PDB file of C-alpha atoms in Angstrom:
ATOM      1  CA  MET A   1    -163.533  25.504   2.040  1.00 35.00           C
ATOM      2  CA  LEU A   2    -162.669  22.026   3.585  1.00 34.00           C
ATOM      3  CA  THR A   3    -163.268  19.184   1.409  1.00 37.00           C
ATOM      4  CA  ARG A   4    -165.826  16.544   3.007  1.00 36.00           C
ATOM      5  CA  THR A   5    -162.983  14.123   4.141  1.00 36.00           C
ATOM      6  CA  LYS A   6    -161.143  17.209   5.477  1.00 35.00           C
ATOM      7  CA  ARG A   7    -164.421  18.040   7.615  1.00 34.00           C
ATOM      8  CA  TRP A   8    -164.730  14.478   8.833  1.00 36.00           C
ATOM      9  CA  THR A   9    -161.074  14.763   9.671  1.00 37.00           C
ATOM     10  CA  PHE A  10    -161.474  17.521  11.715  1.00 34.00           C
ATOM     11  CA  LEU A  11    -164.412  15.849  13.844  1.00 37.00           C
ATOM     12  CA  VAL A  12    -161.778  12.875  14.658  1.00 41.00           C
ATOM     13  CA  LEU A  13    -159.130  15.494  15.678  1.00 40.00           C
ATOM     14  CA  THR A  14    -161.597  17.402  18.048  1.00 37.00           C
ATOM     15  CA  LEU A  15    -162.761  14.452  19.334  1.00 41.00           C
ATOM     16  CA  SER A  16    -159.182  12.950  19.942  1.00 36.00           C
ATOM     17  CA  ALA A  17    -160.088   9.762  18.177  1.00 35.00           C
ATOM     18  CA  ALA A  18    -162.028   7.627  15.874  1.00 35.00           C
ATOM     19  CA  ILE A  19    -164.853   8.831  13.959  1.00 37.00           C
ATOM     20  CA  LEU A  20    -163.392   9.092  10.414  1.00 34.00           C
ATOM     21  CA  CYS A  21    -165.800   8.389   7.702  1.00 34.00           C
ATOM     22  CA  THR A  22    -166.173   6.641   4.173  1.00 31.00           C
ATOM     23  CA  PHE A  23    -168.051   8.388   1.459  1.00 32.00           C
ATOM     24  CA  CYS A  24    -170.685   6.250  -0.534  1.00 35.00           C
ATOM     25  CA  PRO A  25    -174.320   6.826  -1.791  1.00 35.00           C
ATOM     26  CA  THR A  26    -176.946   5.923   0.629  1.00 38.00           C
ATOM     27  CA  SER A  27    -180.107   4.479  -0.959  1.00 39.00           C
ATOM     28  CA  LEU A  28    -183.635   5.304  -0.176  1.00 39.00           C
ATOM     29  CA  GLN A  29    -184.403   1.981   0.918  1.00 44.00           C
ATOM     30  CA  SER A  30    -182.130   1.992   3.615  1.00 46.00           C
ATOM     31  CA  ILE A  31    -183.150   5.299   4.905  1.00 50.00           C
ATOM     32  CA  GLY A  32    -186.548   4.211   5.257  1.00 50.00           C
ATOM     33  CA  ALA A  33    -185.703   1.273   7.170  1.00 55.00           C
ATOM     34  CA  ALA A  34    -184.001   3.356   9.568  1.00 69.00           C
ATOM     35  CA  ALA A  35    -186.723   6.006   9.739  1.00 67.00           C
ATOM     36  CA  ASN A  36    -189.284   3.161  10.765  1.00 83.00           C
ATOM     37  CA  LYS A  37    -187.164   2.335  13.989  1.00 91.00           C
ATOM     38  CA  THR A  38    -187.760   3.871  17.384  1.00 94.00           C
ATOM     39  CA  ASP A  39    -184.735   5.763  19.051  1.00 95.00           C
ATOM     40  CA  ALA A  40    -184.432   2.687  21.649  1.00 96.00           C
ATOM     41  CA  GLU A  41    -184.335   0.241  18.674  1.00 95.00           C
ATOM     42  CA  LEU A  42    -181.586   2.399  16.844  1.00 96.00           C
ATOM     43  CA  ALA A  43    -179.707   2.734  20.173  1.00 96.00           C
ATOM     44  CA  LYS A  44    -179.747  -1.037  20.792  1.00 96.00           C
ATOM     45  CA  ALA A  45    -178.325  -1.316  17.118  1.00 96.00           C
ATOM     46  CA  VAL A  46    -175.526   1.172  17.867  1.00 96.00           C
ATOM     47  CA  ILE A  47    -174.275  -0.199  21.139  1.00 97.00           C
ATOM     48  CA  GLY A  48    -171.083  -2.173  20.665  1.00 97.00           C
ATOM     49  CA  THR A  49    -167.441  -1.661  19.147  1.00 97.00           C
ATOM     50  CA  TRP A  50    -166.978  -0.139  15.706  1.00 96.00           C
ATOM     51  CA  GLN A  51    -164.184   0.702  13.408  1.00 94.00           C
ATOM     52  CA  ALA A  52    -164.416   3.727  11.186  1.00 87.00           C
ATOM     53  CA  LEU A  53    -163.434   3.142   7.642  1.00 74.00           C
ATOM     54  CA  PRO A  54    -161.334   4.383   5.615  1.00 60.00           C
ATOM     55  CA  THR A  55    -158.408   5.685   7.165  1.00 49.00           C
ATOM     56  CA  GLU A  56    -156.401   8.825   6.625  1.00 51.00           C
ATOM     57  CA  LYS A  57    -152.645   9.660   6.193  1.00 48.00           C
ATOM     58  CA  GLY A  58    -151.046   9.616   9.488  1.00 48.00           C
ATOM     59  CA  PHE A  59    -153.952   7.428  11.021  1.00 57.00           C
ATOM     60  CA  SER A  60    -153.859   3.600  10.654  1.00 71.00           C
ATOM     61  CA  LYS A  61    -157.118   2.847  12.349  1.00 83.00           C
ATOM     62  CA  GLN A  62    -160.053   4.644  14.307  1.00 86.00           C
ATOM     63  CA  PHE A  63    -162.701   2.942  16.469  1.00 91.00           C
ATOM     64  CA  MET A  64    -165.832   3.894  18.462  1.00 91.00           C
ATOM     65  CA  VAL A  65    -167.159   2.081  21.643  1.00 95.00           C
ATOM     66  CA  PHE A  66    -170.633   2.782  22.438  1.00 96.00           C
ATOM     67  CA  ASN A  67    -171.823   1.303  25.890  1.00 97.00           C
ATOM     68  CA  ALA A  68    -175.208   0.592  27.034  1.00 97.00           C
ATOM     69  CA  ASP A  69    -174.904   3.262  30.019  1.00 97.00           C
ATOM     70  CA  GLY A  70    -174.500   5.940  27.487  1.00 96.00           C
ATOM     71  CA  THR A  71    -170.758   6.440  27.710  1.00 95.00           C
ATOM     72  CA  SER A  72    -168.572   6.003  24.902  1.00 93.00           C
ATOM     73  CA  LYS A  73    -164.790   6.009  24.104  1.00 90.00           C
ATOM     74  CA  ALA A  74    -163.041   7.199  20.932  1.00 87.00           C
ATOM     75  CA  ILE A  75    -159.414   5.820  20.059  1.00 88.00           C
ATOM     76  CA  SER A  76    -157.481   6.681  17.154  1.00 83.00           C
ATOM     77  CA  ILE A  77    -154.020   5.000  16.171  1.00 83.00           C
ATOM     78  CA  LEU A  78    -151.414   7.354  14.526  1.00 75.00           C
ATOM     79  CA  THR A  79    -147.698   7.787  14.202  1.00 73.00           C
ATOM     80  CA  SER A  80    -145.435  10.035  16.577  1.00 65.00           C
ATOM     81  CA  ARG A  81    -142.025  10.203  15.938  1.00 61.00           C
ATOM     82  CA  GLY A  82    -141.914   7.175  13.795  1.00 68.00           C
ATOM     83  CA  SER A  83    -143.749   4.938  16.006  1.00 75.00           C
ATOM     84  CA  PRO A  84    -147.179   3.745  16.250  1.00 81.00           C
ATOM     85  CA  ARG A  85    -149.120   5.483  19.327  1.00 79.00           C
ATOM     86  CA  HIS A  86    -152.773   5.937  20.120  1.00 81.00           C
ATOM     87  CA  SER A  87    -154.970   8.690  21.678  1.00 80.00           C
ATOM     88  CA  GLU A  88    -158.414   8.084  23.431  1.00 83.00           C
ATOM     89  CA  GLY A  89    -161.392  10.308  24.393  1.00 82.00           C
ATOM     90  CA  GLU A  90    -164.397   9.693  26.757  1.00 86.00           C
ATOM     91  CA  ALA A  91    -167.902  10.977  25.646  1.00 88.00           C
ATOM     92  CA  THR A  92    -171.515  10.340  26.092  1.00 93.00           C
ATOM     93  CA  TRP A  93    -173.782   9.109  23.722  1.00 95.00           C
ATOM     94  CA  ARG A  94    -177.705   8.920  22.860  1.00 95.00           C
ATOM     95  CA  VAL A  95    -180.032   8.714  20.006  1.00 96.00           C
ATOM     96  CA  ASN A  96    -182.721  11.360  19.826  1.00 95.00           C
ATOM     97  CA  GLN A  97    -185.169  11.807  16.744  1.00 94.00           C
ATOM     98  CA  GLY A  98    -183.139   9.378  14.966  1.00 94.00           C
ATOM     99  CA  TYR A  99    -179.953  11.046  15.211  1.00 94.00           C
ATOM    100  CA  LEU A 100    -176.813   9.816  16.978  1.00 95.00           C
ATOM    101  CA  ILE A 101    -175.504  12.556  19.329  1.00 94.00           C
ATOM    102  CA  VAL A 102    -172.162  12.248  20.749  1.00 91.00           C
ATOM    103  CA  GLU A 103    -170.267  15.115  23.291  1.00 87.00           C
ATOM    104  CA  THR A 104    -166.932  14.760  24.487  1.00 77.00           C
ATOM    105  CA  LEU A 105    -166.183  14.724  28.122  1.00 69.00           C
ATOM    106  CA  LYS A 106    -162.363  14.546  28.279  1.00 65.00           C
ATOM    107  CA  THR A 107    -159.261  13.414  26.282  1.00 63.00           C
ATOM    108  CA  GLN A 108    -156.200  11.556  27.221  1.00 57.00           C
ATOM    109  CA  ASP A 109    -154.198  13.434  24.337  1.00 53.00           C
ATOM    110  CA  TYR A 110    -153.873  16.524  26.065  1.00 46.00           C
ATOM    111  CA  ARG A 111    -153.317  18.774  23.147  1.00 46.00           C
ATOM    112  CA  PHE A 112    -157.037  18.471  22.186  1.00 45.00           C
ATOM    113  CA  PRO A 113    -158.899  20.202  24.932  1.00 43.00           C
ATOM    114  CA  ILE A 114    -161.831  21.332  22.565  1.00 43.00           C
ATOM    115  CA  ARG A 115    -165.229  20.032  23.610  1.00 50.00           C
ATOM    116  CA  PHE A 116    -167.182  18.862  20.742  1.00 58.00           C
ATOM    117  CA  LYS A 117    -170.837  17.845  19.982  1.00 73.00           C
ATOM    118  CA  LEU A 118    -171.416  15.538  16.951  1.00 81.00           C
ATOM    119  CA  ARG A 119    -175.032  15.225  15.532  1.00 89.00           C
ATOM    120  CA  ALA A 120    -175.602  12.855  12.767  1.00 92.00           C
ATOM    121  CA  GLN A 121    -178.658  11.234  11.383  1.00 94.00           C
ATOM    122  CA  ILE A 122    -178.623   7.393  11.522  1.00 95.00           C
ATOM    123  CA  GLU A 123    -179.647   6.313   7.993  1.00 94.00           C
ATOM    124  CA  SER A 124    -179.006   2.523   8.253  1.00 93.00           C
ATOM    125  CA  THR A 125    -177.874   0.129  10.649  1.00 93.00           C
ATOM    126  CA  GLU A 126    -178.080  -3.203   8.559  1.00 91.00           C
ATOM    127  CA  ASN A 127    -175.607  -5.870   8.344  1.00 93.00           C
ATOM    128  CA  GLY A 128    -173.284  -4.826  10.781  1.00 95.00           C
ATOM    129  CA  ILE A 129    -172.701  -1.324   9.491  1.00 95.00           C
ATOM    130  CA  VAL A 130    -174.181   1.927  10.502  1.00 94.00           C
ATOM    131  CA  LYS A 131    -174.341   4.766   7.945  1.00 93.00           C
ATOM    132  CA  LEU A 132    -174.454   8.350   9.397  1.00 92.00           C
ATOM    133  CA  ARG A 133    -175.061  11.700   7.679  1.00 90.00           C
ATOM    134  CA  ASP A 134    -174.164  15.018   9.335  1.00 86.00           C
ATOM    135  CA  GLU A 135    -175.955  18.352   9.449  1.00 83.00           C
ATOM    136  CA  LYS A 136    -173.897  19.369   6.505  1.00 84.00           C
ATOM    137  CA  GLY A 137    -175.219  16.283   4.431  1.00 86.00           C
ATOM    138  CA  GLU A 138    -171.731  14.706   4.496  1.00 85.00           C
ATOM    139  CA  GLU A 139    -172.024  10.709   4.879  1.00 86.00           C
ATOM    140  CA  GLY A 140    -169.813   8.433   7.235  1.00 87.00           C
ATOM    141  CA  GLU A 141    -169.799   4.777   7.875  1.00 91.00           C
ATOM    142  CA  LEU A 142    -169.125   2.625  10.904  1.00 94.00           C
ATOM    143  CA  HIS A 143    -168.193  -1.269  10.832  1.00 95.00           C
ATOM    144  CA  ARG A 144    -168.989  -3.635  13.900  1.00 97.00           C
ATOM    145  CA  ILE A 145    -166.038  -5.454  15.318  1.00 96.00           C
ATOM    146  CA  ALA A 146    -165.993  -8.091  17.825  1.00 95.00           C
ATOM    147  CA  GLN A 147    -163.233  -6.208  20.005  1.00 94.00           C
ATOM    148  CA  LEU A 148    -160.743  -3.980  19.911  1.00 93.00           C
ATOM    149  CA  PRO A 149    -157.237  -5.179  18.818  1.00 92.00           C
ATOM    150  CA  SER A 150    -154.233  -4.730  20.709  1.00 92.00           C
ATOM    151  CA  LEU A 151    -153.372  -1.071  21.081  1.00 90.00           C
ATOM    152  CA  PRO A 152    -149.856   0.707  20.647  1.00 88.00           C
ATOM    153  CA  PRO A 153    -148.767   3.010  23.771  1.00 85.00           C
ATOM    154  CA  LEU A 154    -150.799   6.034  24.491  1.00 79.00           C
ATOM    155  CA  LEU A 155    -149.538   9.245  23.053  1.00 72.00           C
ATOM    156  CA  THR A 156    -148.447  11.189  25.934  1.00 67.00           C
ATOM    157  CA  PRO A 157    -146.886  14.492  26.737  1.00 62.00           C
ATOM    158  CA  THR A 158    -142.930  15.072  27.104  1.00 61.00           C
ATOM    159  CA  ILE A 159    -141.902  14.686  30.694  1.00 65.00           C
ATOM    160  CA  PHE A 160    -138.855  17.015  31.692  1.00 69.00           C
ATOM    161  CA  THR A 161    -136.705  16.430  34.689  1.00 71.00           C
ATOM    162  CA  PRO A 162    -136.860  18.990  37.389  1.00 73.00           C
ATOM    163  CA  GLU A 163    -133.248  20.049  36.024  1.00 79.00           C
ATOM    164  CA  GLN A 164    -134.752  20.647  32.758  1.00 78.00           C
ATOM    165  CA  VAL A 165    -137.611  22.391  33.774  1.00 79.00           C
ATOM    166  CA  GLN A 166    -135.353  24.873  35.842  1.00 81.00           C
ATOM    167  CA  GLN A 167    -133.558  25.376  32.586  1.00 84.00           C
ATOM    168  CA  LEU A 168    -136.540  25.996  30.671  1.00 86.00           C
ATOM    169  CA  THR A 169    -138.495  28.656  33.151  1.00 91.00           C
ATOM    170  CA  ILE A 170    -137.896  32.155  33.753  1.00 93.00           C
ATOM    171  CA  TYR A 171    -140.310  32.395  36.458  1.00 94.00           C
ATOM    172  CA  LYS A 172    -142.028  29.427  38.355  1.00 91.00           C
ATOM    173  CA  PRO A 173    -143.979  30.471  41.412  1.00 92.00           C
ATOM    174  CA  GLN A 174    -145.053  27.482  43.643  1.00 89.00           C
ATOM    175  CA  PRO A 175    -148.727  27.117  44.070  1.00 92.00           C
ATOM    176  CA  GLU A 176    -149.926  28.881  47.433  1.00 92.00           C
ATOM    177  CA  TYR A 177    -151.264  26.306  49.788  1.00 93.00           C
ATOM    178  CA  PRO A 178    -154.777  27.526  50.671  1.00 92.00           C
ATOM    179  CA  SER A 179    -155.828  28.501  53.986  1.00 92.00           C
ATOM    180  CA  LEU A 180    -158.971  26.305  53.733  1.00 92.00           C
ATOM    181  CA  ALA A 181    -157.034  23.310  52.814  1.00 92.00           C
ATOM    182  CA  ARG A 182    -154.533  23.803  55.895  1.00 91.00           C
ATOM    183  CA  ALA A 183    -157.273  24.233  58.216  1.00 92.00           C
ATOM    184  CA  GLN A 184    -158.903  20.743  56.861  1.00 92.00           C
ATOM    185  CA  HIS A 185    -154.984  19.194  56.945  1.00 92.00           C
ATOM    186  CA  LEU A 186    -155.740  18.336  53.082  1.00 93.00           C
ATOM    187  CA  THR A 187    -152.765  16.891  51.235  1.00 94.00           C
ATOM    188  CA  GLY A 188    -152.013  15.212  48.069  1.00 94.00           C
ATOM    189  CA  ASP A 189    -149.702  14.594  44.865  1.00 93.00           C
ATOM    190  CA  GLY A 190    -150.678  15.173  41.296  1.00 92.00           C
ATOM    191  CA  PHE A 191    -149.500  16.322  37.813  1.00 89.00           C
ATOM    192  CA  PHE A 192    -150.508  18.859  35.459  1.00 89.00           C
ATOM    193  CA  ILE A 193    -150.244  19.268  31.868  1.00 84.00           C
ATOM    194  CA  LEU A 194    -149.255  22.767  30.612  1.00 86.00           C
ATOM    195  CA  ARG A 195    -149.741  23.890  27.161  1.00 82.00           C
ATOM    196  CA  VAL A 196    -147.149  26.235  26.409  1.00 85.00           C
ATOM    197  CA  GLN A 197    -146.913  28.807  23.391  1.00 84.00           C
ATOM    198  CA  ILE A 198    -143.365  28.273  22.171  1.00 81.00           C
ATOM    199  CA  ARG A 199    -143.187  31.882  20.796  1.00 85.00           C
ATOM    200  CA  THR A 200    -143.986  33.892  23.928  1.00 90.00           C
ATOM    201  CA  GLY A 201    -143.327  31.327  26.615  1.00 90.00           C
ATOM    202  CA  LEU A 202    -146.845  31.662  28.204  1.00 92.00           C
ATOM    203  CA  VAL A 203    -148.976  28.863  29.190  1.00 92.00           C
ATOM    204  CA  LYS A 204    -152.351  28.888  27.487  1.00 88.00           C
ATOM    205  CA  ASP A 205    -153.912  26.161  29.095  1.00 86.00           C
ATOM    206  CA  ILE A 206    -153.734  23.613  32.038  1.00 89.00           C
ATOM    207  CA  GLN A 207    -155.236  19.923  32.066  1.00 84.00           C
ATOM    208  CA  VAL A 208    -155.375  18.233  35.242  1.00 87.00           C
ATOM    209  CA  GLY A 209    -153.247  15.077  34.213  1.00 82.00           C
ATOM    210  CA  ARG A 210    -153.813  13.219  37.773  1.00 87.00           C
ATOM    211  CA  SER A 211    -155.865  15.084  40.446  1.00 92.00           C
ATOM    212  CA  THR A 212    -154.330  15.845  43.951  1.00 94.00           C
ATOM    213  CA  GLY A 213    -157.411  14.040  45.254  1.00 93.00           C
ATOM    214  CA  SER A 214    -158.991  17.477  46.286  1.00 94.00           C
ATOM    215  CA  SER A 215    -160.255  19.902  44.299  1.00 94.00           C
ATOM    216  CA  ILE A 216    -159.242  22.945  46.589  1.00 95.00           C
ATOM    217  CA  LEU A 217    -155.646  21.904  45.886  1.00 96.00           C
ATOM    218  CA  ASP A 218    -156.300  21.183  42.284  1.00 95.00           C
ATOM    219  CA  ALA A 219    -157.414  24.786  41.713  1.00 95.00           C
ATOM    220  CA  ALA A 220    -154.703  26.102  43.600  1.00 96.00           C
ATOM    221  CA  ALA A 221    -152.206  24.158  41.454  1.00 96.00           C
ATOM    222  CA  THR A 222    -153.732  25.594  38.374  1.00 95.00           C
ATOM    223  CA  ARG A 223    -153.503  29.112  39.638  1.00 95.00           C
ATOM    224  CA  GLY A 224    -149.849  28.896  40.203  1.00 95.00           C
ATOM    225  CA  LEU A 225    -148.915  27.070  37.301  1.00 95.00           C
ATOM    226  CA  LYS A 226    -150.797  29.597  34.982  1.00 95.00           C
ATOM    227  CA  GLN A 227    -148.307  32.130  36.012  1.00 96.00           C
ATOM    228  CA  TRP A 228    -145.253  30.169  34.974  1.00 95.00           C
ATOM    229  CA  ARG A 229    -143.144  31.710  32.028  1.00 94.00           C
ATOM    230  CA  PHE A 230    -140.918  29.607  29.774  1.00 91.00           C
ATOM    231  CA  LYS A 231    -137.851  31.043  28.049  1.00 89.00           C
ATOM    232  CA  PRO A 232    -139.500  32.161  24.545  1.00 88.00           C
ATOM    233  CA  GLY A 233    -138.272  29.884  21.632  1.00 79.00           C
ATOM    234  CA  ALA A 234    -136.831  27.430  23.977  1.00 74.00           C
ATOM    235  CA  LEU A 235    -139.231  24.299  23.419  1.00 65.00           C
ATOM    236  CA  SER A 236    -139.996  22.638  19.856  1.00 59.00           C
ATOM    237  CA  PRO A 237    -143.294  21.438  19.149  1.00 49.00           C
ATOM    238  CA  ILE A 238    -144.095  17.658  19.588  1.00 43.00           C
ATOM    239  CA  THR A 239    -143.860  16.029  16.346  1.00 40.00           C
ATOM    240  CA  VAL A 240    -146.690  13.935  14.995  1.00 40.00           C
ATOM    241  CA  ASP A 241    -147.309  12.772  11.543  1.00 41.00           C
ATOM    242  CA  LEU A 242    -150.854  13.989  10.817  1.00 41.00           C
ATOM    243  CA  PRO A 243    -152.705  15.183   7.533  1.00 40.00           C
ATOM    244  CA  GLU A 244    -151.924  18.649   6.706  1.00 39.00           C
ATOM    245  CA  HIS A 245    -155.151  19.902   7.914  1.00 35.00           C
ATOM    246  CA  SER A 246    -154.497  18.851  11.379  1.00 40.00           C
ATOM    247  CA  ILE A 247    -155.502  21.358  14.045  1.00 40.00           C
ATOM    248  CA  ILE A 248    -152.591  20.755  16.315  1.00 42.00           C
ATOM    249  CA  PRO A 249    -151.274  24.167  16.676  1.00 46.00           C
ATOM    250  CA  ALA A 250    -147.526  23.974  15.613  1.00 48.00           C
ATOM    251  CA  GLU A 251    -147.018  26.838  18.195  1.00 62.00           C
ATOM    252  CA  ASP A 252    -147.755  25.031  21.198  1.00 70.00           C
ATOM    253  CA  TYR A 253    -145.968  22.544  23.396  1.00 72.00           C
ATOM    254  CA  LEU A 254    -146.912  20.461  26.405  1.00 74.00           C
ATOM    255  CA  VAL A 255    -145.147  20.228  29.467  1.00 81.00           C
ATOM    256  CA  ARG A 256    -146.023  17.640  32.556  1.00 82.00           C
ATOM    257  CA  VAL A 257    -145.289  19.224  35.765  1.00 87.00           C
ATOM    258  CA  PRO A 258    -145.701  17.476  39.147  1.00 89.00           C
ATOM    259  CA  VAL A 259    -147.154  19.162  42.268  1.00 91.00           C
ATOM    260  CA  HIS A 260    -146.947  17.921  45.611  1.00 92.00           C
ATOM    261  CA  PHE A 261    -148.937  19.259  48.914  1.00 93.00           C
ATOM    262  CA  THR A 262    -147.986  18.158  52.212  1.00 88.00           C
ATOM    263  CA  MET A 263    -148.588  20.052  55.544  1.00 77.00           C
ATOM    264  CA  GLY A 264    -145.792  22.722  55.786  1.00 61.00           C
ATOM    265  CA  LYS A 265    -144.497  22.168  52.268  1.00 53.00           C
ATOM    266  CA  LYS A 266    -145.726  22.533  48.571  1.00 50.00           C
ATOM    267  CA  SER A 267    -143.492  21.974  45.481  1.00 51.00           C
TER     268      SER A 267
END
């Protein structure tokens, strides 16, 4: 069974960043103060930029930004191959019946395709601190900050040269150019992130890194790349220094593949 710190770290990882909580007793007085506020008042108090404290091994800082339009950004700074990197996630948020509800939309760290819904009761919004309690009774705390600090580079997937891809793949059919796309003279360039299982060389998941500009072409590229096969055992997992209970599957690897659709040619 996970400890309370591990549970909150799991939430951080599935969001690809930033709500890692500190644990402290919450007084009945502060709970009552939050309970007397309307959802609109609580939402107004939550809008802004926050840092989650404390941090865990592998993380140096975590942040959440709650915008007035209901959008949110989660940011986590971590160490990758000995250098600081950060990952970001986009989400929607709202306050309903005194609960802060955050739902992920997408992440820029492609190892976290999981969609997750966080629902935590707002117990206090006093003195620049938001105290939360999730549905399992675990407590968390966010501290208001004026603005985000300077961030290190994004954590990004490994980019292989065409020669390296040729060496690593044993089957890589090119995506079919859909007849509907040809009829509409649709063209476009993009890149896709393949999540490859090291042991089998199979493509487990595909994320759109940059769209071709057409949903038809994106779907065709995804169908084609899903059939790719890599040499079993040829890849090594990305090294990221995270807590031992990290949900990053060690048996997977990420490959960034460009795709080009032009009339009479696709590659």
